[in-house]
PDB file of C-alpha atoms in Angstrom:
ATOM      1  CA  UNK I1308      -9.430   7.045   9.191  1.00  0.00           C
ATOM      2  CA  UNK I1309      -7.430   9.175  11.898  1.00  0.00           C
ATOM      3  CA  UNK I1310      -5.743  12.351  12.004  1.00  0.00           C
ATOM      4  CA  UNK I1311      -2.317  10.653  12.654  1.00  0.00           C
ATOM      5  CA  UNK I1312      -2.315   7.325  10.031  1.00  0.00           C
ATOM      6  CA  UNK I1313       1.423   6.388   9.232  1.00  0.00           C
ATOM      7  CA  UNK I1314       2.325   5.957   5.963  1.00  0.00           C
ATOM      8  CA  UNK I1315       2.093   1.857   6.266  1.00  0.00           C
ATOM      9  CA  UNK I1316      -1.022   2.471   7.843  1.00  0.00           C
ATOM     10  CA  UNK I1317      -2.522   4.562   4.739  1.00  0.00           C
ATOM     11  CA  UNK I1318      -1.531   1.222   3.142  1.00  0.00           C
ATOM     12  CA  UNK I1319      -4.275  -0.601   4.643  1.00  0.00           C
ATOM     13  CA  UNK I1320      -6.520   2.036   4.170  1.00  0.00           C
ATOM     14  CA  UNK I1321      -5.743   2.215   0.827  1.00  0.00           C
ATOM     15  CA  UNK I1322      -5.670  -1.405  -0.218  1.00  0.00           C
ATOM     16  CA  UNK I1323      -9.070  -1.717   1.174  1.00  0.00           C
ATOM     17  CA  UNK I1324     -10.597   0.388  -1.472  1.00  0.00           C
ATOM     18  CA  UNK I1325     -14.102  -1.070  -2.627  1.00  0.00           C
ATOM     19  CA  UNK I1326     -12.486  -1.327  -6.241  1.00  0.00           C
ATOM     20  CA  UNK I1327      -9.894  -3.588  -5.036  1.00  0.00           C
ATOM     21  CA  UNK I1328     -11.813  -5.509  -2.992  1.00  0.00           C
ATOM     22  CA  UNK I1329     -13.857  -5.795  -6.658  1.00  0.00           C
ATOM     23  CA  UNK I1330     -11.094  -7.434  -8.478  1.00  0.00           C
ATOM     24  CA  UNK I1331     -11.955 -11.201  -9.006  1.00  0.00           C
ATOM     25  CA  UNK I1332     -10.201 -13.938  -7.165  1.00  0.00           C
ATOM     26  CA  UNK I1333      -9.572 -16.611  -8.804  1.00  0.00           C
ATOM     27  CA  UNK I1334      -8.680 -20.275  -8.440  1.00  0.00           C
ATOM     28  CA  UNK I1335      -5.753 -20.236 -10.764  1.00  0.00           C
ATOM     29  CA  UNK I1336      -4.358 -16.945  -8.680  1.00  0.00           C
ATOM     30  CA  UNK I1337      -3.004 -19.283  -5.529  1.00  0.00           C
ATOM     31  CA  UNK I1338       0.270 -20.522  -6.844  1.00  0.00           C
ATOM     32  CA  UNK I1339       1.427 -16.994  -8.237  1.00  0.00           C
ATOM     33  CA  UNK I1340       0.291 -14.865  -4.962  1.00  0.00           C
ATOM     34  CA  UNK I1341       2.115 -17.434  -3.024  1.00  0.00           C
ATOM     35  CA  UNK I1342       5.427 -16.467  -4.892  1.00  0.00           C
ATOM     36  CA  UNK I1343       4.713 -12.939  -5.013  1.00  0.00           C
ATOM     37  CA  UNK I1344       4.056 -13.560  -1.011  1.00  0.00           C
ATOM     38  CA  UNK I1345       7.522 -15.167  -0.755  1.00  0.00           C
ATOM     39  CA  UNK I1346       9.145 -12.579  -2.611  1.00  0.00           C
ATOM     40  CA  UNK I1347       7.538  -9.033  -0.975  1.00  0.00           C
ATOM     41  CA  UNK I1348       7.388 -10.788   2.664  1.00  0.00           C
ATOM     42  CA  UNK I1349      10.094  -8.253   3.907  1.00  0.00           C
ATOM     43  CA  UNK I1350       7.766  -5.393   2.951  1.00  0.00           C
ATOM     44  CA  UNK I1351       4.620  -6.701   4.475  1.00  0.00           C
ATOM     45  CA  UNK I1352       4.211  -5.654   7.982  1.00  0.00           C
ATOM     46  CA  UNK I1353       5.058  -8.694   9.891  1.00  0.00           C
ATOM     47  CA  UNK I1354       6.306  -8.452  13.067  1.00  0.00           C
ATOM     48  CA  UNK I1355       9.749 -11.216  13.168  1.00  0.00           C
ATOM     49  CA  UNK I1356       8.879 -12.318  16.409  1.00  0.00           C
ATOM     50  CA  UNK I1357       5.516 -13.499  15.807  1.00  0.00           C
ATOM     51  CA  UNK I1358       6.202 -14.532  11.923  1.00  0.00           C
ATOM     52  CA  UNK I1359       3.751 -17.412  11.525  1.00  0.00           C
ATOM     53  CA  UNK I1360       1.378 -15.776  13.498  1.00  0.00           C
ATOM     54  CA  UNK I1361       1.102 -12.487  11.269  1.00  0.00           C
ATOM     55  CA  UNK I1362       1.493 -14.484   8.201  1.00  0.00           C
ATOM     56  CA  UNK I1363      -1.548 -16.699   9.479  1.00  0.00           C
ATOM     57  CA  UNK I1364      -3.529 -13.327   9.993  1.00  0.00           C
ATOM     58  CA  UNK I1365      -2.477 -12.260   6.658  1.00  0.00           C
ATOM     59  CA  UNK I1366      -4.046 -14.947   4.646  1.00  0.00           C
ATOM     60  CA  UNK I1367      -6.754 -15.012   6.755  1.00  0.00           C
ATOM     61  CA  UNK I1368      -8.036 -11.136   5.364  1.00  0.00           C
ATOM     62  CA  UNK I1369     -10.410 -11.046   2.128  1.00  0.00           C
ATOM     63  CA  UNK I1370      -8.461 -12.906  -0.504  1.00  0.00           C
ATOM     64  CA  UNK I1371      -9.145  -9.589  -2.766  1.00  0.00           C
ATOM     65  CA  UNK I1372      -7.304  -7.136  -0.416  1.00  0.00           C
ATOM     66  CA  UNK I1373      -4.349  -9.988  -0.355  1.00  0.00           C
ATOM     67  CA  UNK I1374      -4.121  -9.767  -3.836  1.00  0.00           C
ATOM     68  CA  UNK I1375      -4.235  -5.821  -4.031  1.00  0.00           C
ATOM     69  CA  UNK I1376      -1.660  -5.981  -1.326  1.00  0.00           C
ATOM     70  CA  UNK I1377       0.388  -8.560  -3.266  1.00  0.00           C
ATOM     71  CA  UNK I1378       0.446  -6.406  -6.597  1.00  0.00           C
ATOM     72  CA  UNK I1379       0.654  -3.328  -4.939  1.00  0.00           C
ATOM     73  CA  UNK I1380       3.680  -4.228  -2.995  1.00  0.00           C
ATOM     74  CA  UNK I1381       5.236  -5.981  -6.567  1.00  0.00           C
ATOM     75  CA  UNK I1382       4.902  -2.432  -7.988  1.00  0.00           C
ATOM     76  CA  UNK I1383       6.908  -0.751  -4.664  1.00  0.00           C
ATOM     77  CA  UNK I1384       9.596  -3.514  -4.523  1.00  0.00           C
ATOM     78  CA  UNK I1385      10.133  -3.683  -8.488  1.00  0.00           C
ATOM     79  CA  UNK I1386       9.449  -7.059  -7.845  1.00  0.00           C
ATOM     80  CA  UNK I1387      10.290  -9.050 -11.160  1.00  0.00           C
ATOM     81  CA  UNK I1388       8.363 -12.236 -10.566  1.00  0.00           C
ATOM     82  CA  UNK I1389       6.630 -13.456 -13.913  1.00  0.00           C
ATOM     83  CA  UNK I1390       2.516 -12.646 -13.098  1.00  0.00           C
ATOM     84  CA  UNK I1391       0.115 -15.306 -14.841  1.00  0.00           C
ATOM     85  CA  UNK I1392      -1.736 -13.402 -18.051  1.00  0.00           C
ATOM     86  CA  UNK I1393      -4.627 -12.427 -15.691  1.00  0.00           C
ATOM     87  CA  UNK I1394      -2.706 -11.631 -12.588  1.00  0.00           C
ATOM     88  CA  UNK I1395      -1.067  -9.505 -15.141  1.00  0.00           C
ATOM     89  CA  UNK I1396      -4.480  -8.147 -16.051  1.00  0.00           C
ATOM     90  CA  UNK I1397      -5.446  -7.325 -12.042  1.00  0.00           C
ATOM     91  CA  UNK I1398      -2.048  -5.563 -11.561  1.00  0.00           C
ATOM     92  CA  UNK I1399      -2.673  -3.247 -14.551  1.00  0.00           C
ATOM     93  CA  UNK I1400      -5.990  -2.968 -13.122  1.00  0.00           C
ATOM     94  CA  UNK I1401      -4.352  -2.003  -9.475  1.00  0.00           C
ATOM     95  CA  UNK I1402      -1.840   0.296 -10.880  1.00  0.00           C
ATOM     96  CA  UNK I1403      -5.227   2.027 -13.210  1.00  0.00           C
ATOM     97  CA  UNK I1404      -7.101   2.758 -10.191  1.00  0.00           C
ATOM     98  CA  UNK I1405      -4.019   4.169  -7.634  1.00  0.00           C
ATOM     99  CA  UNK I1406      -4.432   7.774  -8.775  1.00  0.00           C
ATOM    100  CA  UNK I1407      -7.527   8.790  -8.471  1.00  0.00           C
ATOM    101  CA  UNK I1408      -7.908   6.547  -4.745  1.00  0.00           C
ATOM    102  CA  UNK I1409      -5.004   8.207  -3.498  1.00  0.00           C
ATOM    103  CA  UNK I1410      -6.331  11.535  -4.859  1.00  0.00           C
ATOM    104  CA  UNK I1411     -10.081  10.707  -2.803  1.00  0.00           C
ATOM    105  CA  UNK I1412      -7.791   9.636   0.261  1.00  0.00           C
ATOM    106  CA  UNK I1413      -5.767  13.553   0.065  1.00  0.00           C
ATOM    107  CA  UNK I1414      -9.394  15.120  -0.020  1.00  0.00           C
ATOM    108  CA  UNK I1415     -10.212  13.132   2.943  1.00  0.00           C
ATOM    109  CA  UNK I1416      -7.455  14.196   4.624  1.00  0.00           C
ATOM    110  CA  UNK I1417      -7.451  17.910   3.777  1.00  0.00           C
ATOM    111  CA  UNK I1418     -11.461  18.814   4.381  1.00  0.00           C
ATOM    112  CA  UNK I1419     -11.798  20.474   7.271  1.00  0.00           C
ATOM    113  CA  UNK I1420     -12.190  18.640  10.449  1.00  0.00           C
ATOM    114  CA  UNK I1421     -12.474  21.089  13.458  1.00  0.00           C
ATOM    115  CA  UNK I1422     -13.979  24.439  14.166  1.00  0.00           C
ATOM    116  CA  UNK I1423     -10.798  26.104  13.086  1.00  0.00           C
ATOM    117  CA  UNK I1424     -11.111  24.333   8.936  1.00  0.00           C
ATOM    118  CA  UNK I1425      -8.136  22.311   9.666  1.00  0.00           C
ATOM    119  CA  UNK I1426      -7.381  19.206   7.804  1.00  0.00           C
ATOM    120  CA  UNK I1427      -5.045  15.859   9.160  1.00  0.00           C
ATOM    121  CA  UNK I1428      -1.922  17.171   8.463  1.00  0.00           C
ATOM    122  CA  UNK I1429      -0.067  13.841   9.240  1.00  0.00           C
ATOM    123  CA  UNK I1430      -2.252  12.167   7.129  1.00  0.00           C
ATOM    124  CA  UNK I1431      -1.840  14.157   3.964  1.00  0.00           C
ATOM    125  CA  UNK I1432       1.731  13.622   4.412  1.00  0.00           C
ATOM    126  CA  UNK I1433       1.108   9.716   4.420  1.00  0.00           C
ATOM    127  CA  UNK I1434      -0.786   9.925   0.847  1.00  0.00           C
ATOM    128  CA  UNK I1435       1.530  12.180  -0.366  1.00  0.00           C
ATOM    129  CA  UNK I1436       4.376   9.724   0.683  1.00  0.00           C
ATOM    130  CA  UNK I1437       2.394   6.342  -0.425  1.00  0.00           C
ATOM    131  CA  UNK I1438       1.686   8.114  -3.818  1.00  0.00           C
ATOM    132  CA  UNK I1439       5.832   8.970  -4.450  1.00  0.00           C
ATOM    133  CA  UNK I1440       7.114   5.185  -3.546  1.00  0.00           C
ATOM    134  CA  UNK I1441       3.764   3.831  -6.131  1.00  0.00           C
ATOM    135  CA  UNK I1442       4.624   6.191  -8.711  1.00  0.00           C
ATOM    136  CA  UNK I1443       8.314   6.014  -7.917  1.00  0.00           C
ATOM    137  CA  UNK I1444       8.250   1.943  -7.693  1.00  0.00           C
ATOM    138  CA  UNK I1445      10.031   2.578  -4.359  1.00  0.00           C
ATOM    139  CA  UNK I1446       9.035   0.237  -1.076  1.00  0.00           C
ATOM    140  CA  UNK I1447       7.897   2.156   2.158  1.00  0.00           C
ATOM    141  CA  UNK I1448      10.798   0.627   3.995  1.00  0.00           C
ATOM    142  CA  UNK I1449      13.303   2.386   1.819  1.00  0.00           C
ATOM    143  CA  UNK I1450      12.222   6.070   3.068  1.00  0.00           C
ATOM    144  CA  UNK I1451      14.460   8.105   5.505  1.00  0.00           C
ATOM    145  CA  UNK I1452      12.728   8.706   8.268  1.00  0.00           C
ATOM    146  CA  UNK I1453      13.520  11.973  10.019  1.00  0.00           C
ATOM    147  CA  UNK I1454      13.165  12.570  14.100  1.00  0.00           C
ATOM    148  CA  UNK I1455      10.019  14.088  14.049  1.00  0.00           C
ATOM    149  CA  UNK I1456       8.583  11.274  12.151  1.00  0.00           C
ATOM    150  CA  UNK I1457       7.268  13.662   9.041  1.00  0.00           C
ATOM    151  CA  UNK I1458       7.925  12.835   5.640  1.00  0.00           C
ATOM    152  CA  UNK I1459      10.778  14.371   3.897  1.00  0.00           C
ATOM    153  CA  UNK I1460       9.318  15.332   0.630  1.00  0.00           C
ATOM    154  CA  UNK I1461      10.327  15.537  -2.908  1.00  0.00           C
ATOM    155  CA  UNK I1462      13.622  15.000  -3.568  1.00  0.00           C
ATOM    156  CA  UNK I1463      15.623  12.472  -1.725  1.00  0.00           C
ATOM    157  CA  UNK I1464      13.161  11.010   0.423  1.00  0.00           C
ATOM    158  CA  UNK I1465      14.454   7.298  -0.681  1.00  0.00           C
ATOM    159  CA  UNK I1466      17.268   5.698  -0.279  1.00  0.00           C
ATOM    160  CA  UNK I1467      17.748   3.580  -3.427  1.00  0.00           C
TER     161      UNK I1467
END
């Protein structure tokens, strides 16, 4: 981790959590992360101009931190694609283990890291923004972003 992680890249820190990379993969999985692929695409950072590219690179990652990604991002967009009885299962799973990882991620971020006992600002701000759009069910792209590229807290920090 870095001082300076943006909220999307908290994302990947998060999602790479050993108890999502945990959750079984299965066979049976494919045809329903595929949809849910096809329907949070938008939200997944992939750059337009290199679309098959990034989307290559995507699948190519361990297929556990695809599918935390996947359910994760279903939860943010309010996606309402129909999840197979154990997909179902995982996403519960997903949602179960969110507080206390982004809790372990704040302490990370607030223990002091220099001479001084300062923490990573920036990066407290980015769990404390990933944790409102989870809880919330609001995706990161839906956040007003401000000039000096902080997160506006609280109240109205989405635009829904």
């Amino acid at each position: 981790m870095k001082p300076s992680l943006t909220t999307s890249k908290v994302m990947d820190v998060f999602i790479k959590a050993a108890e999502y990379t945990e959750i079984p993969v299965r066979k049976t999985d494919d045809e329903s992360l595929k949809k849910l692929f096809t329907s949070v695409k938008s939200e997944l950072s992939l750059d337009p101009k290199k679309m098959k590219q990034d989307e290559a690179k995507f699948w190519k990652q361990d297929p556990a931190v695809i599918k935390a990604e996947l359910l994760i991002q279903k939860q943010l967009t309010r996606e309402s694609a129909v999840l197979s009885p154990s997909l179902q299962s995982d996403f519960r799973r997903v949602l179960e283990f969110a507080p206390r990882l982004l809790e372990d991620l704040m302490k990370m971020a607030v223990i002091p890291h220099n001479e001084q006992g300062h923490g990573w600002l920036s990066l407290a701000l980015g769990v404390i923004e990933l944790s409102q759009c989870i809880v919330h069910a609001v995706p990161l792209s839906a956040r007003k972003s401000t000039s000096e590229d902080t997160a506006p807290l609280i109240a109205g920090s989405c635009n829904v």
